[in-house]
Amino acid sequence: GVLAMLDIRDLGFAPWPGAIVALPGGALWLWRHPALRRPLALSAASGLVIAGLIGAIVSISQPLRTPLPEVTLRTLDGAPQPLPALRGTPLVLNLWATWCPPCERELPLLVNAARSERGVRIVLVDQGQDAATVRDYLRAHRLDPPVVLLDGDEALLRAYHSPGLPTTLFIAADGRLVSAHVGELSQATLAQALTQLRAAARKPVGGSAR
């Protein structure tokens, strides 16, 4: 319904359906109030700029039917890890950095999930930092994630057109991006996204994805 289209809770905000719903009523109201047309037109122009920025952020949540990017990450020991080699099981890639406060808040949730979730691989991918920095940070915060990789040149941020950190990518076993979340994850958001990821895994190959 309309309320669902205007939902701005944790999982994101879709501005364009709401705008479509509002346009007819707004046009009629302005036709009846000619003195307000110019100032409101200026406000609307500013609003469109803001909406465009929101749309750019939200667009990452649309399904992307392309394979995993040809990106080679590094382990903390310096060994190469080609991203396409991680195909074959549902995958969660959390793009983060040690200087990012929302990343710090959500990391314990992700580490716990990485150890408890079955049938899904959860990987922390640090953006733009070296192994020593990441090791020291994890040790200081008493975090021991199963898999940590390094993306020294932030290739994944560019590949998925992410506007910032943290970004969490939920990827099907075939490499298709099922959904993504920009910003701090809550437990409810993570659970819902994992449910969606598992549902995508149960769809037949070549089936429709929403």
mmCIF file of C-alpha atoms in Angstrom:
data_model
loop_
_atom_site.group_PDB
_atom_site.id
_atom_site.type_symbol
_atom_site.label_atom_id
_atom_site.label_comp_id
_atom_site.label_asym_id
_atom_site.label_seq_id
_atom_site.Cartn_x
_atom_site.Cartn_y
_atom_site.Cartn_z
ATOM 1 C CA GLY A 1 0.000 0.000 0.000
ATOM 2 C CA VAL A 2 0.894 3.685 0.101
ATOM 3 C CA LEU A 3 2.353 3.421 3.599
ATOM 4 C CA ALA A 4 4.686 0.653 2.481
ATOM 5 C CA MET A 5 5.954 2.799 -0.394
ATOM 6 C CA LEU A 6 6.680 5.657 2.027
ATOM 7 C CA ASP A 7 8.390 3.439 4.589
ATOM 8 C CA ILE A 8 11.637 5.076 5.788
ATOM 9 C CA ARG A 9 12.506 2.598 8.489
ATOM 10 C CA ASP A 10 15.740 0.645 8.726
ATOM 11 C CA LEU A 11 15.566 -1.206 5.413
ATOM 12 C CA GLY A 12 15.406 1.914 3.278
ATOM 13 C CA PHE A 13 13.238 4.518 1.637
ATOM 14 C CA ALA A 14 11.800 4.415 -1.878
ATOM 15 C CA PRO A 15 11.131 8.066 -2.823
ATOM 16 C CA TRP A 16 9.762 7.689 -6.350
ATOM 17 C CA PRO A 17 6.548 5.695 -5.652
ATOM 18 C CA GLY A 18 5.612 8.196 -2.964
ATOM 19 C CA ALA A 19 6.240 11.100 -5.312
ATOM 20 C CA ILE A 20 3.998 9.521 -7.934
ATOM 21 C CA VAL A 21 1.223 9.141 -5.375
ATOM 22 C CA ALA A 22 1.565 12.765 -4.242
ATOM 23 C CA LEU A 23 1.821 14.539 -7.618
ATOM 24 C CA PRO A 24 -1.857 14.558 -8.734
ATOM 25 C CA GLY A 25 -3.140 15.946 -5.446
ATOM 26 C CA GLY A 26 -0.360 18.519 -5.273
ATOM 27 C CA ALA A 27 -1.048 19.795 -8.783
ATOM 28 C CA LEU A 28 -4.729 20.281 -8.006
ATOM 29 C CA TRP A 29 -3.935 22.147 -4.789
ATOM 30 C CA LEU A 30 -1.502 24.511 -6.555
ATOM 31 C CA TRP A 31 -4.054 25.213 -9.300
ATOM 32 C CA ARG A 32 -6.438 26.440 -6.582
ATOM 33 C CA HIS A 33 -3.741 28.592 -4.888
ATOM 34 C CA PRO A 34 -1.914 30.538 -7.651
ATOM 35 C CA ALA A 35 -0.117 32.896 -5.228
ATOM 36 C CA LEU A 36 1.837 30.009 -3.772
ATOM 37 C CA ARG A 37 2.983 28.476 -7.039
ATOM 38 C CA ARG A 38 6.360 30.259 -7.366
ATOM 39 C CA PRO A 39 7.696 29.800 -3.797
ATOM 40 C CA LEU A 40 6.557 26.213 -3.736
ATOM 41 C CA ALA A 41 8.147 25.587 -7.122
ATOM 42 C CA LEU A 42 11.494 26.731 -5.710
ATOM 43 C CA SER A 43 11.056 24.487 -2.689
ATOM 44 C CA ALA A 44 10.143 21.611 -4.950
ATOM 45 C CA ALA A 45 13.312 22.089 -6.988
ATOM 46 C CA SER A 46 15.393 21.832 -3.823
ATOM 47 C CA GLY A 47 13.410 18.801 -2.800
ATOM 48 C CA LEU A 48 14.129 17.085 -6.089
ATOM 49 C CA VAL A 49 17.858 17.515 -5.528
ATOM 50 C CA ILE A 50 17.557 15.919 -2.083
ATOM 51 C CA ALA A 51 15.324 13.169 -3.442
ATOM 52 C CA GLY A 52 17.874 12.480 -6.133
ATOM 53 C CA LEU A 53 20.566 12.000 -3.512
ATOM 54 C CA ILE A 54 18.299 9.684 -1.533
ATOM 55 C CA GLY A 55 17.523 7.781 -4.704
ATOM 56 C CA ALA A 56 21.221 7.321 -5.375
ATOM 57 C CA ILE A 57 21.650 5.791 -1.928
ATOM 58 C CA VAL A 58 18.603 3.560 -2.167
ATOM 59 C CA SER A 59 19.369 2.363 -5.697
ATOM 60 C CA ILE A 60 22.011 -0.012 -4.361
ATOM 61 C CA SER A 61 19.167 -2.104 -2.920
ATOM 62 C CA GLN A 62 17.850 -2.993 -6.365
ATOM 63 C CA PRO A 63 18.758 -6.521 -7.572
ATOM 64 C CA LEU A 64 21.900 -6.663 -9.687
ATOM 65 C CA ARG A 65 21.970 -9.672 -12.013
ATOM 66 C CA THR A 66 25.688 -9.631 -12.673
ATOM 67 C CA PRO A 67 28.466 -11.942 -11.457
ATOM 68 C CA LEU A 68 30.753 -11.061 -8.598
ATOM 69 C CA PRO A 69 33.224 -8.354 -9.631
ATOM 70 C CA GLU A 70 36.639 -9.533 -10.786
ATOM 71 C CA VAL A 71 38.277 -8.171 -7.651
ATOM 72 C CA THR A 72 41.145 -9.780 -5.753
ATOM 73 C CA LEU A 73 41.116 -9.116 -2.018
ATOM 74 C CA ARG A 74 43.810 -10.017 0.528
ATOM 75 C CA THR A 75 43.757 -12.005 3.733
ATOM 76 C CA LEU A 76 45.328 -10.540 6.873
ATOM 77 C CA ASP A 77 48.363 -12.700 6.076
ATOM 78 C CA GLY A 78 48.668 -11.161 2.610
ATOM 79 C CA ALA A 79 47.399 -14.104 0.579
ATOM 80 C CA PRO A 80 45.291 -13.202 -2.486
ATOM 81 C CA GLN A 81 41.584 -14.017 -2.361
ATOM 82 C CA PRO A 82 39.782 -13.610 -5.707
ATOM 83 C CA LEU A 83 36.208 -12.604 -4.975
ATOM 84 C CA PRO A 84 34.651 -14.866 -7.666
ATOM 85 C CA ALA A 85 36.183 -17.853 -5.835
ATOM 86 C CA LEU A 86 33.704 -17.237 -2.998
ATOM 87 C CA ARG A 87 30.772 -18.180 -5.208
ATOM 88 C CA GLY A 88 28.837 -21.342 -4.456
ATOM 89 C CA THR A 89 27.271 -20.412 -1.126
ATOM 90 C CA PRO A 90 25.145 -17.410 -0.075
ATOM 91 C CA LEU A 91 27.507 -14.619 0.874
ATOM 92 C CA VAL A 92 27.334 -11.515 3.055
ATOM 93 C CA LEU A 93 30.057 -8.935 2.463
ATOM 94 C CA ASN A 94 30.307 -6.206 5.079
ATOM 95 C CA LEU A 95 32.360 -3.239 3.848
ATOM 96 C CA TRP A 96 33.791 -1.413 6.846
ATOM 97 C CA ALA A 97 36.781 0.458 8.266
ATOM 98 C CA THR A 98 38.270 0.907 11.724
ATOM 99 C CA TRP A 99 37.631 4.673 11.725
ATOM 100 C CA CYS A 100 33.878 4.265 11.090
ATOM 101 C CA PRO A 101 31.701 4.592 14.271
ATOM 102 C CA PRO A 102 28.607 2.813 12.832
ATOM 103 C CA CYS A 103 30.899 -0.001 11.697
ATOM 104 C CA GLU A 104 32.215 -0.354 15.232
ATOM 105 C CA ARG A 105 28.693 -0.565 16.646
ATOM 106 C CA GLU A 106 27.519 -3.259 14.235
ATOM 107 C CA LEU A 107 30.659 -5.426 14.185
ATOM 108 C CA PRO A 108 29.789 -7.528 17.279
ATOM 109 C CA LEU A 109 26.421 -8.366 15.692
ATOM 110 C CA LEU A 110 28.103 -9.450 12.463
ATOM 111 C CA VAL A 111 30.811 -11.470 14.205
ATOM 112 C CA ASN A 112 28.198 -13.335 16.246
ATOM 113 C CA ALA A 113 26.145 -13.973 13.104
ATOM 114 C CA ALA A 114 29.225 -15.194 11.243
ATOM 115 C CA ARG A 115 29.753 -17.815 13.944
ATOM 116 C CA SER A 116 26.122 -18.863 14.395
ATOM 117 C CA GLU A 117 24.518 -18.704 10.941
ATOM 118 C CA ARG A 118 24.541 -21.913 8.930
ATOM 119 C CA GLY A 119 24.612 -22.053 5.152
ATOM 120 C CA VAL A 120 25.668 -18.398 4.796
ATOM 121 C CA ARG A 121 29.222 -17.083 4.726
ATOM 122 C CA ILE A 122 29.657 -13.675 6.396
ATOM 123 C CA VAL A 123 32.883 -11.893 5.483
ATOM 124 C CA LEU A 124 34.192 -8.598 6.840
ATOM 125 C CA VAL A 125 35.991 -6.653 4.108
ATOM 126 C CA ASP A 126 38.006 -3.709 5.405
ATOM 127 C CA GLN A 127 38.212 -0.778 3.029
ATOM 128 C CA GLY A 128 41.498 0.974 2.385
ATOM 129 C CA GLN A 129 43.525 -0.073 5.435
ATOM 130 C CA ASP A 130 46.498 -2.345 6.050
ATOM 131 C CA ALA A 131 46.608 -5.634 7.906
ATOM 132 C CA ALA A 132 48.400 -4.258 10.972
ATOM 133 C CA THR A 133 45.741 -1.585 11.504
ATOM 134 C CA VAL A 134 42.934 -4.108 11.210
ATOM 135 C CA ARG A 135 44.646 -6.675 13.450
ATOM 136 C CA ASP A 136 45.274 -4.084 16.170
ATOM 137 C CA TYR A 137 41.684 -2.887 15.995
ATOM 138 C CA LEU A 138 40.180 -6.377 16.253
ATOM 139 C CA ARG A 139 42.498 -7.242 19.138
ATOM 140 C CA ALA A 140 41.664 -4.027 21.014
ATOM 141 C CA HIS A 141 37.920 -4.652 20.610
ATOM 142 C CA ARG A 142 38.228 -8.374 21.397
ATOM 143 C CA LEU A 143 36.653 -9.387 18.118
ATOM 144 C CA ASP A 144 37.551 -12.636 16.398
ATOM 145 C CA PRO A 145 35.588 -12.855 13.128
ATOM 146 C CA PRO A 146 35.983 -16.088 11.150
ATOM 147 C CA VAL A 147 36.912 -14.330 7.894
ATOM 148 C CA VAL A 148 38.430 -10.867 7.431
ATOM 149 C CA LEU A 149 39.645 -9.657 4.057
ATOM 150 C CA LEU A 150 41.335 -6.449 2.943
ATOM 151 C CA ASP A 151 40.229 -4.292 0.021
ATOM 152 C CA GLY A 152 43.153 -1.914 -0.052
ATOM 153 C CA ASP A 153 41.998 0.224 -2.978
ATOM 154 C CA GLU A 154 38.273 0.135 -2.048
ATOM 155 C CA ALA A 155 37.392 -1.678 -5.262
ATOM 156 C CA LEU A 156 34.141 -3.089 -3.862
ATOM 157 C CA LEU A 157 32.845 0.346 -2.900
ATOM 158 C CA ARG A 158 33.270 1.386 -6.522
ATOM 159 C CA ALA A 159 32.024 -1.870 -8.019
ATOM 160 C CA TYR A 160 28.738 -1.677 -6.119
ATOM 161 C CA HIS A 161 28.435 2.145 -6.312
ATOM 162 C CA SER A 162 28.185 2.400 -2.553
ATOM 163 C CA PRO A 163 27.884 5.942 -1.134
ATOM 164 C CA GLY A 164 29.734 5.146 2.087
ATOM 165 C CA LEU A 165 30.423 2.898 5.057
ATOM 166 C CA PRO A 166 29.254 0.623 6.395
ATOM 167 C CA THR A 167 27.711 -1.170 3.425
ATOM 168 C CA THR A 168 26.496 -4.757 3.687
ATOM 169 C CA LEU A 169 25.957 -6.772 0.505
ATOM 170 C CA PHE A 170 23.748 -9.876 0.476
ATOM 171 C CA ILE A 171 24.810 -12.037 -2.465
ATOM 172 C CA ALA A 172 23.250 -15.257 -3.745
ATOM 173 C CA ALA A 173 25.360 -18.349 -4.410
ATOM 174 C CA ASP A 174 25.370 -17.522 -8.142
ATOM 175 C CA GLY A 175 26.939 -14.116 -7.475
ATOM 176 C CA ARG A 176 23.739 -12.083 -7.896
ATOM 177 C CA LEU A 177 23.272 -9.155 -5.516
ATOM 178 C CA VAL A 178 19.989 -9.870 -3.731
ATOM 179 C CA SER A 179 19.939 -6.776 -1.506
ATOM 180 C CA ALA A 180 22.214 -4.288 0.201
ATOM 181 C CA HIS A 181 22.091 -2.096 3.261
ATOM 182 C CA VAL A 182 23.925 1.219 3.625
ATOM 183 C CA GLY A 183 24.411 2.286 7.225
ATOM 184 C CA GLU A 184 24.430 0.559 10.586
ATOM 185 C CA LEU A 185 22.653 -2.792 10.733
ATOM 186 C CA SER A 186 20.187 -3.652 13.457
ATOM 187 C CA GLN A 187 19.557 -7.233 14.482
ATOM 188 C CA ALA A 188 16.079 -7.094 12.923
ATOM 189 C CA THR A 189 17.432 -5.737 9.638
ATOM 190 C CA LEU A 190 20.119 -8.391 9.456
ATOM 191 C CA ALA A 191 17.612 -11.164 10.201
ATOM 192 C CA GLN A 192 15.227 -9.903 7.513
ATOM 193 C CA ALA A 193 17.991 -9.593 4.921
ATOM 194 C CA LEU A 194 19.252 -13.109 5.692
ATOM 195 C CA THR A 195 15.726 -14.459 5.310
ATOM 196 C CA GLN A 196 15.491 -12.738 1.921
ATOM 197 C CA LEU A 197 18.891 -14.144 0.939
ATOM 198 C CA ARG A 198 17.858 -17.685 1.842
ATOM 199 C CA ALA A 199 14.605 -17.278 -0.076
ATOM 200 C CA ALA A 200 16.592 -16.239 -3.153
ATOM 201 C CA ALA A 201 18.756 -19.337 -2.755
ATOM 202 C CA ARG A 202 15.649 -21.538 -2.891
ATOM 203 C CA LYS A 203 14.473 -20.079 -6.197
ATOM 204 C CA PRO A 204 15.154 -22.215 -9.279
ATOM 205 C CA VAL A 205 17.999 -21.165 -11.543
ATOM 206 C CA GLY A 206 16.649 -18.692 -14.089
ATOM 207 C CA GLY A 207 13.630 -17.893 -11.913
ATOM 208 C CA SER A 208 12.477 -14.345 -11.427
ATOM 209 C CA ALA A 209 14.134 -12.240 -8.744
ATOM 210 C CA ARG A 210 12.488 -9.368 -7.042
#
